[in-house]
GROMACS .gro file of C-alpha atoms in nm:
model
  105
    1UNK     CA    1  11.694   9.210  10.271
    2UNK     CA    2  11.709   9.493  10.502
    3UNK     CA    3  12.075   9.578  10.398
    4UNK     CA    4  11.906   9.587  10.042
    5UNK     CA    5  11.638   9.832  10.134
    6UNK     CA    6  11.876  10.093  10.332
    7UNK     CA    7  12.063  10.156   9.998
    8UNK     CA    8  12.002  10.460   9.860
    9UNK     CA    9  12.001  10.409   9.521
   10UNK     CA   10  11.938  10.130   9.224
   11UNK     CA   11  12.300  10.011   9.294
   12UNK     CA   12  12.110   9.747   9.530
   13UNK     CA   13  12.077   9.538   9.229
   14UNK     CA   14  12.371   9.336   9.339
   15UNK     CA   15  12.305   9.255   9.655
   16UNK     CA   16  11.927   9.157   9.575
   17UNK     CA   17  12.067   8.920   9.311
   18UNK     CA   18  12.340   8.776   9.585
   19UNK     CA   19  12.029   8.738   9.846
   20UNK     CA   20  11.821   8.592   9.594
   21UNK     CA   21  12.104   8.324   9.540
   22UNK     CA   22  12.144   8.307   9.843
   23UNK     CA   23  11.763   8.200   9.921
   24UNK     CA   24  11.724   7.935   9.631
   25UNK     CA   25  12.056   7.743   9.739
   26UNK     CA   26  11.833   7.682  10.087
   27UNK     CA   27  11.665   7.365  10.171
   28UNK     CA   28  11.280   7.582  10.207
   29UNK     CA   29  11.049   7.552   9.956
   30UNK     CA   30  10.861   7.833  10.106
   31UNK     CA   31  11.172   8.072  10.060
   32UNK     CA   32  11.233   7.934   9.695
   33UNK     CA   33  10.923   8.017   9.571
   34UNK     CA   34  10.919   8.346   9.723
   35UNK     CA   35  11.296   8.398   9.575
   36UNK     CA   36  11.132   8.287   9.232
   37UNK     CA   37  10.814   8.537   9.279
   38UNK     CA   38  11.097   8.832   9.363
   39UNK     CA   39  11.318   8.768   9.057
   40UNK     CA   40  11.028   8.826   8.859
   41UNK     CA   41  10.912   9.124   8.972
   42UNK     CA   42  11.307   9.218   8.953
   43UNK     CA   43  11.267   9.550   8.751
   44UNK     CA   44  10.961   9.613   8.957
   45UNK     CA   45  11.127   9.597   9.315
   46UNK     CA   46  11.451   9.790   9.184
   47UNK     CA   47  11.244  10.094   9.066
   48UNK     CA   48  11.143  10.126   9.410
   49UNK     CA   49  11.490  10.284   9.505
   50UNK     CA   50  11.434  10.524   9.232
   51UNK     CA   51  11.054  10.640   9.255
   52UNK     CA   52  10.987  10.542   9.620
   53UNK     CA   53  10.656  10.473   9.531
   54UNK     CA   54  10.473  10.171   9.579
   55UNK     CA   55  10.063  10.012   9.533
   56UNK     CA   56  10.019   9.995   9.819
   57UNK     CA   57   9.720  10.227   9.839
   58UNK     CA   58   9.615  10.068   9.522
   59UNK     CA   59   9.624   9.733   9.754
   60UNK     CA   60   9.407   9.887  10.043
   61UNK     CA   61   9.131  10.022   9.826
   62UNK     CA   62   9.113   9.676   9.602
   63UNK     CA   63   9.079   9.536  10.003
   64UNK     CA   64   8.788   9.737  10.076
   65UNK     CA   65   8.624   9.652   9.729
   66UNK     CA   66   8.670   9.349   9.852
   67UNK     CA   67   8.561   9.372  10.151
   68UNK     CA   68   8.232   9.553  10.049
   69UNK     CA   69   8.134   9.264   9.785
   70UNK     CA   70   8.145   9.019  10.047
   71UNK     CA   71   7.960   9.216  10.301
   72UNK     CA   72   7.658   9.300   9.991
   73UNK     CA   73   7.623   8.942   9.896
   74UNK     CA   74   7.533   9.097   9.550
   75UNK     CA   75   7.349   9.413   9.495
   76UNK     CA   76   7.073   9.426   9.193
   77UNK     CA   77   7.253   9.641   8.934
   78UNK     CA   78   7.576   9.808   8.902
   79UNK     CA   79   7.466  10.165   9.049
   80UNK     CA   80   7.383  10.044   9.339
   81UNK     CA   81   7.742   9.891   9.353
   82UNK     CA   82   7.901  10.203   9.197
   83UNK     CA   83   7.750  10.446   9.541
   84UNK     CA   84   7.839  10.194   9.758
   85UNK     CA   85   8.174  10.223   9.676
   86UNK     CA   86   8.183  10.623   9.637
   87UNK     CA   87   7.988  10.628  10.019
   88UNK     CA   88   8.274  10.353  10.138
   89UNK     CA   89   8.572  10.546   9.912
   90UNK     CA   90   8.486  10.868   9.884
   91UNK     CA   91   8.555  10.990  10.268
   92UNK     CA   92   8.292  11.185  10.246
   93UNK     CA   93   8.200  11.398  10.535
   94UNK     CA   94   7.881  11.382  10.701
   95UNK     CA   95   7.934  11.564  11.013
   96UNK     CA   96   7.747  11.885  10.897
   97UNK     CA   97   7.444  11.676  10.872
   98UNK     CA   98   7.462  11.480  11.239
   99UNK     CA   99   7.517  11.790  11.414
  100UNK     CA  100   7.231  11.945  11.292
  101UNK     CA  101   7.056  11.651  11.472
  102UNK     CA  102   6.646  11.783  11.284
  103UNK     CA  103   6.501  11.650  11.011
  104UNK     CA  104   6.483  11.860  10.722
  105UNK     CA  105   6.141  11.695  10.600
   0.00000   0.00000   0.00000
């Protein structure tokens, strides 16, 4: 699979196929069913070689959604949901308002 993934271009499509044959002639269950979940995201993993791009960002923010629902144990409407996620998204930068270090009120 690395061999795959050093290719510079779509022509990888062969060798993924012969790997993939490869894998489900093999005695693992494990391995099949991963061979099975890879030839059907086919067209998906060969666009890679032509848009380098990936979701895996996509991945990490769905992880801290996640993450954040668990830690809430439910929240009593959406809004409150909805800043929760801008506050844990949003990067925002509160370091303006710690180094004042005096309450404005």
């Amino acid at each position: 699979m690395r061999a795959i993934y050093s290719c510079e271009t779509r022509e990888a499509a062969a060798g993924l196929d012969r790997a993939l044959s490869w894998i489900m002639h093999s005695n693992v269950p494990e391995m099949k069913r991963a061979a099975r979940s890879i030839r059907a995201e086919r067209e998906g993993v060969l666009n890679w070689f032509s848009t380098r791009a990936t979701n895996g960002f996509l991945e990490g923010m769905n992880s801290v959604i996640q993450s954040l629902k668990r830690a809430s144990r439910g929240f009593r409407n959406v809004g409150y949901f909805t800043t929760m996620l801008f506050l844990r998204l949003g990067r925002l930068d509160f370091s303006a308002q710690l180094a004042s270090g005096c309450a404005t009120h």
